[in-house]
PDB file of C-alpha atoms in Angstrom:
ATOM      1  CA  UNK A1122      -0.041  -0.051   0.031  1.00 86.00           C
ATOM      2  CA  UNK A1123       1.265   3.309  -0.881  1.00 90.00           C
ATOM      3  CA  UNK A1124       1.810   5.897   1.896  1.00 92.00           C
ATOM      4  CA  UNK A1125      -0.381   9.061   1.952  1.00 93.00           C
ATOM      5  CA  UNK A1126       2.646  10.976   3.017  1.00 94.00           C
ATOM      6  CA  UNK A1127       6.274   9.990   3.370  1.00 94.00           C
ATOM      7  CA  UNK A1128       9.555  11.612   4.139  1.00 93.00           C
ATOM      8  CA  UNK A1129      12.856  10.319   5.585  1.00 90.00           C
ATOM      9  CA  UNK A1130      11.361   9.938   9.197  1.00 89.00           C
ATOM     10  CA  UNK A1131       7.676   9.476   8.736  1.00 92.00           C
ATOM     11  CA  UNK A1132       5.227   7.354   6.655  1.00 93.00           C
ATOM     12  CA  UNK A1133       1.451   8.112   6.973  1.00 95.00           C
ATOM     13  CA  UNK A1134      -1.270   5.735   5.791  1.00 94.00           C
ATOM     14  CA  UNK A1135      -4.733   6.891   5.079  1.00 91.00           C
ATOM     15  CA  UNK A1136      -7.553   4.326   5.144  1.00 90.00           C
ATOM     16  CA  UNK A1137      -9.644   2.032   7.388  1.00 90.00           C
ATOM     17  CA  UNK A1138      -7.423   0.538  10.130  1.00 93.00           C
ATOM     18  CA  UNK A1139      -8.515  -3.079   9.428  1.00 92.00           C
ATOM     19  CA  UNK A1140      -7.680  -2.785   5.808  1.00 92.00           C
ATOM     20  CA  UNK A1141      -4.426  -0.840   6.132  1.00 95.00           C
ATOM     21  CA  UNK A1142      -3.105  -3.214   8.920  1.00 96.00           C
ATOM     22  CA  UNK A1143      -3.510  -6.315   6.581  1.00 96.00           C
ATOM     23  CA  UNK A1144      -0.932  -4.828   4.260  1.00 96.00           C
ATOM     24  CA  UNK A1145       1.798  -4.588   6.910  1.00 96.00           C
ATOM     25  CA  UNK A1146       4.167  -7.562   7.583  1.00 97.00           C
ATOM     26  CA  UNK A1147       3.949  -9.557  10.936  1.00 97.00           C
ATOM     27  CA  UNK A1148       5.861  -8.464  13.745  1.00 96.00           C
ATOM     28  CA  UNK A1149       7.021  -5.200  12.014  1.00 95.00           C
ATOM     29  CA  UNK A1150       5.697  -2.647  14.469  1.00 94.00           C
ATOM     30  CA  UNK A1151       7.183  -1.870  17.930  1.00 91.00           C
ATOM     31  CA  UNK A1152       4.346   0.308  19.290  1.00 94.00           C
ATOM     32  CA  UNK A1153       0.603   1.013  18.642  1.00 96.00           C
ATOM     33  CA  UNK A1154      -1.383   3.954  20.210  1.00 97.00           C
ATOM     34  CA  UNK A1155      -4.996   4.442  19.199  1.00 96.00           C
ATOM     35  CA  UNK A1156      -8.268   5.960  20.381  1.00 96.00           C
ATOM     36  CA  UNK A1157     -10.957   4.323  18.193  1.00 94.00           C
ATOM     37  CA  UNK A1158     -14.404   6.200  17.633  1.00 92.00           C
ATOM     38  CA  UNK A1159     -16.317   5.668  20.911  1.00 92.00           C
ATOM     39  CA  UNK A1160     -19.513   3.747  20.854  1.00 91.00           C
ATOM     40  CA  UNK A1161     -22.568   5.913  20.147  1.00 84.00           C
ATOM     41  CA  UNK A1162     -20.649   9.253  19.942  1.00 74.00           C
ATOM     42  CA  UNK A1163     -21.484  10.478  16.499  1.00 76.00           C
ATOM     43  CA  UNK A1164     -22.057   9.742  12.861  1.00 79.00           C
ATOM     44  CA  UNK A1165     -19.039  11.059  11.024  1.00 77.00           C
ATOM     45  CA  UNK A1166     -20.035  12.859   7.713  1.00 72.00           C
ATOM     46  CA  UNK A1167     -18.231  11.040   4.965  1.00 68.00           C
ATOM     47  CA  UNK A1168     -17.113   8.239   7.249  1.00 68.00           C
ATOM     48  CA  UNK A1169     -15.794   4.957   6.088  1.00 72.00           C
ATOM     49  CA  UNK A1170     -18.544   2.260   5.937  1.00 81.00           C
ATOM     50  CA  UNK A1171     -17.371  -1.318   5.559  1.00 88.00           C
ATOM     51  CA  UNK A1172     -18.953  -4.769   5.699  1.00 92.00           C
ATOM     52  CA  UNK A1173     -18.170  -6.453   9.037  1.00 92.00           C
ATOM     53  CA  UNK A1174     -18.514 -10.262   9.629  1.00 91.00           C
ATOM     54  CA  UNK A1175     -20.816 -12.543   7.684  1.00 91.00           C
ATOM     55  CA  UNK A1176     -19.688 -14.394   4.572  1.00 93.00           C
ATOM     56  CA  UNK A1177     -16.983 -12.677   2.373  1.00 87.00           C
ATOM     57  CA  UNK A1178     -18.536 -14.390  -0.682  1.00 93.00           C
ATOM     58  CA  UNK A1179     -22.109 -13.446  -0.131  1.00 94.00           C
ATOM     59  CA  UNK A1180     -24.037 -11.283  -2.508  1.00 93.00           C
ATOM     60  CA  UNK A1181     -25.374  -9.125   0.194  1.00 92.00           C
ATOM     61  CA  UNK A1182     -29.094  -8.167   0.585  1.00 91.00           C
ATOM     62  CA  UNK A1183     -29.208  -5.374   3.071  1.00 88.00           C
ATOM     63  CA  UNK A1184     -32.240  -4.897   5.330  1.00 81.00           C
ATOM     64  CA  UNK A1185     -31.969  -1.069   5.849  1.00 73.00           C
ATOM     65  CA  UNK A1186     -33.753   0.126   8.906  1.00 68.00           C
ATOM     66  CA  UNK A1187     -33.873   4.025   8.864  1.00 61.00           C
ATOM     67  CA  UNK A1188     -34.295   6.020  12.143  1.00 56.00           C
ATOM     68  CA  UNK A1189     -34.741   9.752  12.234  1.00 51.00           C
ATOM     69  CA  UNK A1190     -34.081  12.245  15.130  1.00 43.00           C
ATOM     70  CA  UNK A1191     -36.625  15.081  15.919  1.00 41.00           C
ATOM     71  CA  UNK A1192     -34.322  17.733  17.143  1.00 38.00           C
ATOM     72  CA  UNK A1193     -37.140  19.649  18.773  1.00 38.00           C
ATOM     73  CA  UNK A1194     -38.733  16.778  20.777  1.00 35.00           C
ATOM     74  CA  UNK A1195     -35.752  14.348  21.141  1.00 32.00           C
ATOM     75  CA  UNK A1196     -37.581  11.313  19.928  1.00 34.00           C
ATOM     76  CA  UNK A1197     -37.262   8.727  17.234  1.00 34.00           C
ATOM     77  CA  UNK A1198     -39.822   9.209  14.493  1.00 31.00           C
ATOM     78  CA  UNK A1199     -40.768   7.310  11.242  1.00 34.00           C
ATOM     79  CA  UNK A1200     -39.937   8.646   7.811  1.00 34.00           C
ATOM     80  CA  UNK A1201     -42.404  11.289   6.718  1.00 37.00           C
ATOM     81  CA  UNK A1202     -44.149  11.603  10.089  1.00 39.00           C
ATOM     82  CA  UNK A1203     -45.933  14.816  10.817  1.00 38.00           C
ATOM     83  CA  UNK A1204     -46.501  16.655  14.121  1.00 40.00           C
ATOM     84  CA  UNK A1205     -49.915  17.693  15.690  1.00 41.00           C
ATOM     85  CA  UNK A1206     -49.798  20.901  13.619  1.00 40.00           C
ATOM     86  CA  UNK A1207     -49.561  19.057  10.421  1.00 42.00           C
ATOM     87  CA  UNK A1208     -45.926  20.100   9.610  1.00 43.00           C
ATOM     88  CA  UNK A1209     -43.256  17.523   8.836  1.00 43.00           C
ATOM     89  CA  UNK A1210     -40.886  17.019  11.703  1.00 43.00           C
ATOM     90  CA  UNK A1211     -37.161  17.751  11.472  1.00 44.00           C
ATOM     91  CA  UNK A1212     -35.300  14.765  10.249  1.00 43.00           C
ATOM     92  CA  UNK A1213     -31.812  15.958  10.148  1.00 43.00           C
ATOM     93  CA  UNK A1214     -30.700  13.037  12.434  1.00 45.00           C
ATOM     94  CA  UNK A1215     -30.788  10.149   9.980  1.00 48.00           C
ATOM     95  CA  UNK A1216     -29.133   6.857  10.786  1.00 52.00           C
ATOM     96  CA  UNK A1217     -29.483   3.429   9.166  1.00 57.00           C
ATOM     97  CA  UNK A1218     -28.939  -0.068  10.711  1.00 64.00           C
ATOM     98  CA  UNK A1219     -27.753  -2.301   7.714  1.00 86.00           C
ATOM     99  CA  UNK A1220     -27.767  -6.197   8.297  1.00 90.00           C
ATOM    100  CA  UNK A1221     -27.550  -8.616   5.325  1.00 92.00           C
ATOM    101  CA  UNK A1222     -30.545 -10.820   5.165  1.00 91.00           C
ATOM    102  CA  UNK A1223     -28.531 -13.792   4.001  1.00 90.00           C
ATOM    103  CA  UNK A1224     -25.381 -13.960   6.052  1.00 93.00           C
ATOM    104  CA  UNK A1225     -26.003 -11.557   8.945  1.00 92.00           C
ATOM    105  CA  UNK A1226     -23.021  -9.162   7.987  1.00 93.00           C
ATOM    106  CA  UNK A1227     -23.377  -5.626   9.338  1.00 93.00           C
ATOM    107  CA  UNK A1228     -22.474  -2.432   7.083  1.00 92.00           C
ATOM    108  CA  UNK A1229     -21.585   0.797   8.745  1.00 90.00           C
ATOM    109  CA  UNK A1230     -19.016   2.842  10.565  1.00 90.00           C
ATOM    110  CA  UNK A1231     -16.987   1.758  13.670  1.00 92.00           C
ATOM    111  CA  UNK A1232     -18.918   3.251  16.709  1.00 91.00           C
ATOM    112  CA  UNK A1233     -22.340   3.150  15.106  1.00 88.00           C
ATOM    113  CA  UNK A1234     -23.172  -0.508  15.847  1.00 90.00           C
ATOM    114  CA  UNK A1235     -26.635  -1.029  17.411  1.00 87.00           C
ATOM    115  CA  UNK A1236     -25.268  -2.753  20.389  1.00 89.00           C
ATOM    116  CA  UNK A1237     -22.282  -2.500  22.552  1.00 92.00           C
ATOM    117  CA  UNK A1238     -21.487  -6.177  22.046  1.00 94.00           C
ATOM    118  CA  UNK A1239     -21.172  -5.852  18.199  1.00 94.00           C
ATOM    119  CA  UNK A1240     -19.047  -2.764  18.805  1.00 95.00           C
ATOM    120  CA  UNK A1241     -16.577  -4.705  20.869  1.00 97.00           C
ATOM    121  CA  UNK A1242     -16.612  -7.537  18.496  1.00 96.00           C
ATOM    122  CA  UNK A1243     -15.551  -5.188  15.708  1.00 96.00           C
ATOM    123  CA  UNK A1244     -12.716  -3.675  17.859  1.00 98.00           C
ATOM    124  CA  UNK A1245     -11.411  -7.126  18.499  1.00 98.00           C
ATOM    125  CA  UNK A1246     -11.170  -7.828  14.843  1.00 96.00           C
ATOM    126  CA  UNK A1247      -8.972  -4.719  14.438  1.00 97.00           C
ATOM    127  CA  UNK A1248      -6.901  -5.532  17.449  1.00 98.00           C
ATOM    128  CA  UNK A1249      -6.138  -9.089  16.256  1.00 98.00           C
ATOM    129  CA  UNK A1250      -4.426  -7.436  13.309  1.00 98.00           C
ATOM    130  CA  UNK A1251      -2.557  -5.020  15.779  1.00 98.00           C
ATOM    131  CA  UNK A1252      -1.281  -8.195  17.549  1.00 98.00           C
ATOM    132  CA  UNK A1253      -0.181  -9.677  14.316  1.00 98.00           C
ATOM    133  CA  UNK A1254       1.933  -6.770  13.199  1.00 97.00           C
ATOM    134  CA  UNK A1255       3.201  -6.019  16.728  1.00 96.00           C
ATOM    135  CA  UNK A1256       6.623  -7.279  17.603  1.00 92.00           C
ATOM    136  CA  UNK A1257       7.233  -9.778  20.331  1.00 88.00           C
ATOM    137  CA  UNK A1258       8.633  -6.698  22.462  1.00 83.00           C
ATOM    138  CA  UNK A1259       5.952  -4.453  21.204  1.00 90.00           C
ATOM    139  CA  UNK A1260       3.400  -2.375  23.277  1.00 92.00           C
ATOM    140  CA  UNK A1261      -0.072  -1.561  22.518  1.00 96.00           C
ATOM    141  CA  UNK A1262      -1.808   1.620  24.169  1.00 97.00           C
ATOM    142  CA  UNK A1263      -5.588   1.902  23.980  1.00 98.00           C
ATOM    143  CA  UNK A1264      -7.502   4.985  24.974  1.00 97.00           C
ATOM    144  CA  UNK A1265     -11.288   4.571  25.129  1.00 95.00           C
ATOM    145  CA  UNK A1266     -14.108   6.280  26.870  1.00 92.00           C
ATOM    146  CA  UNK A1267     -17.547   5.120  28.231  1.00 92.00           C
ATOM    147  CA  UNK A1268     -21.184   5.675  27.256  1.00 87.00           C
ATOM    148  CA  UNK A1269     -24.365   6.486  29.488  1.00 84.00           C
ATOM    149  CA  UNK A1270     -27.592   4.778  28.615  1.00 83.00           C
ATOM    150  CA  UNK A1271     -30.616   7.185  28.318  1.00 70.00           C
ATOM    151  CA  UNK A1272     -33.223   4.418  28.627  1.00 50.00           C
ATOM    152  CA  UNK A1273     -36.377   4.420  26.530  1.00 43.00           C
ATOM    153  CA  UNK A1274     -38.593   6.751  28.292  1.00 37.00           C
ATOM    154  CA  UNK A1275     -37.501   9.777  26.359  1.00 39.00           C
ATOM    155  CA  UNK A1276     -35.466   8.267  23.563  1.00 40.00           C
ATOM    156  CA  UNK A1277     -32.846   5.459  22.850  1.00 43.00           C
ATOM    157  CA  UNK A1278     -30.092   7.968  22.415  1.00 46.00           C
ATOM    158  CA  UNK A1279     -26.989   7.108  24.380  1.00 49.00           C
ATOM    159  CA  UNK A1280     -24.933   9.974  26.161  1.00 47.00           C
ATOM    160  CA  UNK A1281     -21.365   9.327  25.294  1.00 44.00           C
ATOM    161  CA  UNK A1282     -18.535  10.607  27.550  1.00 42.00           C
ATOM    162  CA  UNK A1283     -15.906  12.055  25.282  1.00 40.00           C
ATOM    163  CA  UNK A1284     -12.759  13.729  26.285  1.00 39.00           C
ATOM    164  CA  UNK A1285     -14.120  14.630  29.697  1.00 39.00           C
ATOM    165  CA  UNK A1286     -17.273  16.133  28.237  1.00 38.00           C
ATOM    166  CA  UNK A1287     -20.491  14.845  29.481  1.00 38.00           C
ATOM    167  CA  UNK A1288     -22.625  17.320  27.373  1.00 38.00           C
ATOM    168  CA  UNK A1289     -25.555  16.135  25.350  1.00 38.00           C
ATOM    169  CA  UNK A1290     -24.289  16.320  21.816  1.00 37.00           C
ATOM    170  CA  UNK A1291     -26.362  17.680  19.052  1.00 34.00           C
ATOM    171  CA  UNK A1292     -28.882  15.189  18.044  1.00 32.00           C
ATOM    172  CA  UNK A1293     -28.060  15.231  14.467  1.00 36.00           C
ATOM    173  CA  UNK A1294     -24.659  13.635  15.337  1.00 40.00           C
ATOM    174  CA  UNK A1295     -26.073  11.136  17.951  1.00 46.00           C
ATOM    175  CA  UNK A1296     -26.876   7.571  16.512  1.00 48.00           C
ATOM    176  CA  UNK A1297     -29.826   5.876  17.614  1.00 47.00           C
ATOM    177  CA  UNK A1298     -29.264   2.773  19.677  1.00 53.00           C
ATOM    178  CA  UNK A1299     -31.320   0.052  21.306  1.00 57.00           C
ATOM    179  CA  UNK A1300     -30.859   0.777  25.022  1.00 60.00           C
ATOM    180  CA  UNK A1301     -33.926  -0.727  26.444  1.00 59.00           C
ATOM    181  CA  UNK A1302     -31.863  -3.363  28.476  1.00 73.00           C
ATOM    182  CA  UNK A1303     -30.174  -0.555  30.469  1.00 79.00           C
ATOM    183  CA  UNK A1304     -31.784   1.696  33.144  1.00 85.00           C
ATOM    184  CA  UNK A1305     -31.714   5.275  32.203  1.00 83.00           C
ATOM    185  CA  UNK A1306     -28.413   7.108  33.232  1.00 86.00           C
ATOM    186  CA  UNK A1307     -26.500   3.746  33.649  1.00 89.00           C
ATOM    187  CA  UNK A1308     -23.010   3.502  32.549  1.00 90.00           C
ATOM    188  CA  UNK A1309     -22.550   0.883  29.678  1.00 92.00           C
ATOM    189  CA  UNK A1310     -18.988   0.074  30.857  1.00 94.00           C
ATOM    190  CA  UNK A1311     -17.481  -0.021  27.383  1.00 95.00           C
ATOM    191  CA  UNK A1312     -13.883   0.245  28.465  1.00 96.00           C
ATOM    192  CA  UNK A1313     -14.290  -2.744  30.778  1.00 97.00           C
ATOM    193  CA  UNK A1314     -16.088  -4.754  28.107  1.00 97.00           C
ATOM    194  CA  UNK A1315     -13.198  -4.152  25.637  1.00 98.00           C
ATOM    195  CA  UNK A1316     -10.565  -4.758  28.317  1.00 98.00           C
ATOM    196  CA  UNK A1317     -11.943  -8.183  29.208  1.00 98.00           C
ATOM    197  CA  UNK A1318     -12.665  -9.129  25.594  1.00 98.00           C
ATOM    198  CA  UNK A1319      -8.938  -8.520  24.782  1.00 98.00           C
ATOM    199  CA  UNK A1320      -7.767 -10.539  27.795  1.00 98.00           C
ATOM    200  CA  UNK A1321      -9.920 -13.315  26.625  1.00 98.00           C
ATOM    201  CA  UNK A1322      -8.262 -12.915  23.143  1.00 97.00           C
ATOM    202  CA  UNK A1323      -4.884 -13.600  24.776  1.00 96.00           C
ATOM    203  CA  UNK A1324      -3.632  -9.960  25.109  1.00 97.00           C
ATOM    204  CA  UNK A1325      -1.703  -9.402  28.218  1.00 96.00           C
ATOM    205  CA  UNK A1326      -2.884  -6.405  30.378  1.00 96.00           C
ATOM    206  CA  UNK A1327       0.031  -4.699  32.015  1.00 93.00           C
ATOM    207  CA  UNK A1328      -1.479  -1.620  33.320  1.00 92.00           C
ATOM    208  CA  UNK A1329      -4.803   0.482  33.613  1.00 96.00           C
ATOM    209  CA  UNK A1330      -3.403   4.066  33.365  1.00 95.00           C
ATOM    210  CA  UNK A1331      -5.505   6.931  34.370  1.00 95.00           C
ATOM    211  CA  UNK A1332      -5.375   9.918  31.965  1.00 93.00           C
ATOM    212  CA  UNK A1333      -6.240  12.778  34.304  1.00 93.00           C
ATOM    213  CA  UNK A1334      -7.609  15.905  32.618  1.00 91.00           C
ATOM    214  CA  UNK A1335      -7.271  19.024  34.947  1.00 91.00           C
ATOM    215  CA  UNK A1336      -8.960  21.230  32.394  1.00 88.00           C
ATOM    216  CA  UNK A1337     -11.785  18.955  31.444  1.00 84.00           C
ATOM    217  CA  UNK A1338     -14.937  20.695  30.241  1.00 80.00           C
ATOM    218  CA  UNK A1339     -17.477  21.135  33.177  1.00 80.00           C
ATOM    219  CA  UNK A1340     -20.446  18.811  33.084  1.00 76.00           C
ATOM    220  CA  UNK A1341     -23.973  19.970  32.390  1.00 79.00           C
ATOM    221  CA  UNK A1342     -25.404  17.005  34.104  1.00 82.00           C
ATOM    222  CA  UNK A1343     -26.435  17.700  37.774  1.00 84.00           C
ATOM    223  CA  UNK A1344     -26.785  14.170  39.184  1.00 88.00           C
ATOM    224  CA  UNK A1345     -23.265  12.818  38.651  1.00 88.00           C
ATOM    225  CA  UNK A1346     -19.617  13.913  39.047  1.00 88.00           C
ATOM    226  CA  UNK A1347     -17.787  15.404  36.131  1.00 85.00           C
ATOM    227  CA  UNK A1348     -15.662  13.017  34.274  1.00 86.00           C
ATOM    228  CA  UNK A1349     -12.163  14.416  34.311  1.00 89.00           C
ATOM    229  CA  UNK A1350     -10.271  11.276  33.278  1.00 90.00           C
ATOM    230  CA  UNK A1351     -10.212   8.419  30.774  1.00 93.00           C
ATOM    231  CA  UNK A1352      -8.639   4.907  30.715  1.00 93.00           C
ATOM    232  CA  UNK A1353      -5.365   4.359  28.840  1.00 96.00           C
ATOM    233  CA  UNK A1354      -4.863   0.513  28.746  1.00 97.00           C
ATOM    234  CA  UNK A1355      -1.304  -0.933  28.202  1.00 95.00           C
ATOM    235  CA  UNK A1356      -1.323  -4.256  26.531  1.00 96.00           C
ATOM    236  CA  UNK A1357       1.462  -6.492  25.258  1.00 93.00           C
ATOM    237  CA  UNK A1358       2.065  -9.933  23.693  1.00 90.00           C
ATOM    238  CA  UNK A1359       4.864 -11.083  25.904  1.00 83.00           C
ATOM    239  CA  UNK A1360       4.760 -11.655  29.764  1.00 80.00           C
ATOM    240  CA  UNK A1361       8.592 -11.497  30.107  1.00 72.00           C
ATOM    241  CA  UNK A1362      10.589  -8.475  30.888  1.00 61.00           C
ATOM    242  CA  UNK A1363      12.373  -7.818  27.618  1.00 64.00           C
ATOM    243  CA  UNK A1364      13.382  -4.067  28.135  1.00 70.00           C
ATOM    244  CA  UNK A1365      15.345  -2.684  30.976  1.00 74.00           C
ATOM    245  CA  UNK A1366      15.674   1.025  32.146  1.00 74.00           C
ATOM    246  CA  UNK A1367      18.482   2.525  33.920  1.00 76.00           C
ATOM    247  CA  UNK A1368      16.974   4.244  36.891  1.00 73.00           C
ATOM    248  CA  UNK A1369      19.894   6.789  36.998  1.00 73.00           C
ATOM    249  CA  UNK A1370      20.235   7.808  33.317  1.00 77.00           C
ATOM    250  CA  UNK A1371      16.891   6.859  31.933  1.00 78.00           C
ATOM    251  CA  UNK A1372      18.556   4.717  29.235  1.00 80.00           C
ATOM    252  CA  UNK A1373      16.669   1.779  27.725  1.00 77.00           C
ATOM    253  CA  UNK A1374      18.160  -1.418  26.377  1.00 76.00           C
ATOM    254  CA  UNK A1375      16.975  -4.890  25.246  1.00 72.00           C
ATOM    255  CA  UNK A1376      19.709  -6.998  26.871  1.00 75.00           C
ATOM    256  CA  UNK A1377      19.747  -8.238  30.455  1.00 75.00           C
ATOM    257  CA  UNK A1378      22.261  -6.190  32.672  1.00 75.00           C
ATOM    258  CA  UNK A1379      25.175  -8.075  34.159  1.00 77.00           C
ATOM    259  CA  UNK A1380      25.373  -8.712  37.880  1.00 71.00           C
ATOM    260  CA  UNK A1381      27.990  -5.944  38.114  1.00 71.00           C
ATOM    261  CA  UNK A1382      25.716  -3.205  36.463  1.00 72.00           C
ATOM    262  CA  UNK A1383      22.230  -4.771  37.620  1.00 69.00           C
ATOM    263  CA  UNK A1384      21.663  -2.396  40.556  1.00 63.00           C
ATOM    264  CA  UNK A1385      20.554   0.873  38.600  1.00 62.00           C
ATOM    265  CA  UNK A1386      18.433  -1.116  36.158  1.00 58.00           C
ATOM    266  CA  UNK A1387      14.737  -1.810  36.450  1.00 58.00           C
ATOM    267  CA  UNK A1388      12.023  -3.804  34.801  1.00 53.00           C
ATOM    268  CA  UNK A1389      10.116  -2.767  31.838  1.00 43.00           C
ATOM    269  CA  UNK A1390       6.946  -2.317  33.730  1.00 35.00           C
ATOM    270  CA  UNK A1391       5.980  -1.400  37.243  1.00 32.00           C
ATOM    271  CA  UNK A1392       8.401  -3.546  39.198  1.00 36.00           C
ATOM    272  CA  UNK A1393      12.136  -2.974  39.525  1.00 37.00           C
ATOM    273  CA  UNK A1394      14.251  -6.000  39.212  1.00 39.00           C
ATOM    274  CA  UNK A1395      17.450  -6.187  41.434  1.00 32.00           C
TER     275      UNK A1395
END
């Protein structure tokens, strides 16, 4: 695959992560850092829609379910519905759930899945490619935020915590979701779901790092605390210490220190080896 931009130090590839990663050689990357689209955050205009799962040889027949947001009344309405005054309601918030009637594949943007389970499943597909291209001494850092359920009494719209901002996003950007299995204002625990799914997929979780945001935007919600932090998960493929850091100079190296020089050297992760 040809880079979108390249110079003597940098190569930038533009495309869907799952497709671009498949072009890289196995164990060719030392570190991966990513923050994928959070579940239920927004419908990106011009975003990449791909087919997830199902049968790759299937001649798909899509069952398209269209949903529309009424930005004045915060409710999901049917196409062409009119209000009590006889005028057509505002339908700027249009979203489609596309499933193949033959093989069950889903077509759409990452983050717009109708359920959190499907969102996690799609992330795992991408992260398996990350694991393939990651070197044995490689590191994978994942930043991901959570989502609040809004229940079904007013709408099926989730409230997503994004970058320390708990504000209700404009409805034209918020995708419709089936949240009827969750109590209103309940956290969906997206980071925890992804974390456990990755552990079950043979990733090694080394750390749960707290990304503290002292300048996080104040929350407009009055019945919970402002979210001023996000998770940064540190995953790896190898459980052995394969890098050592000199505690005095900060130097890193990939060979075990000798007994004579062992004192100032520490383990790759939390614990210092002596």
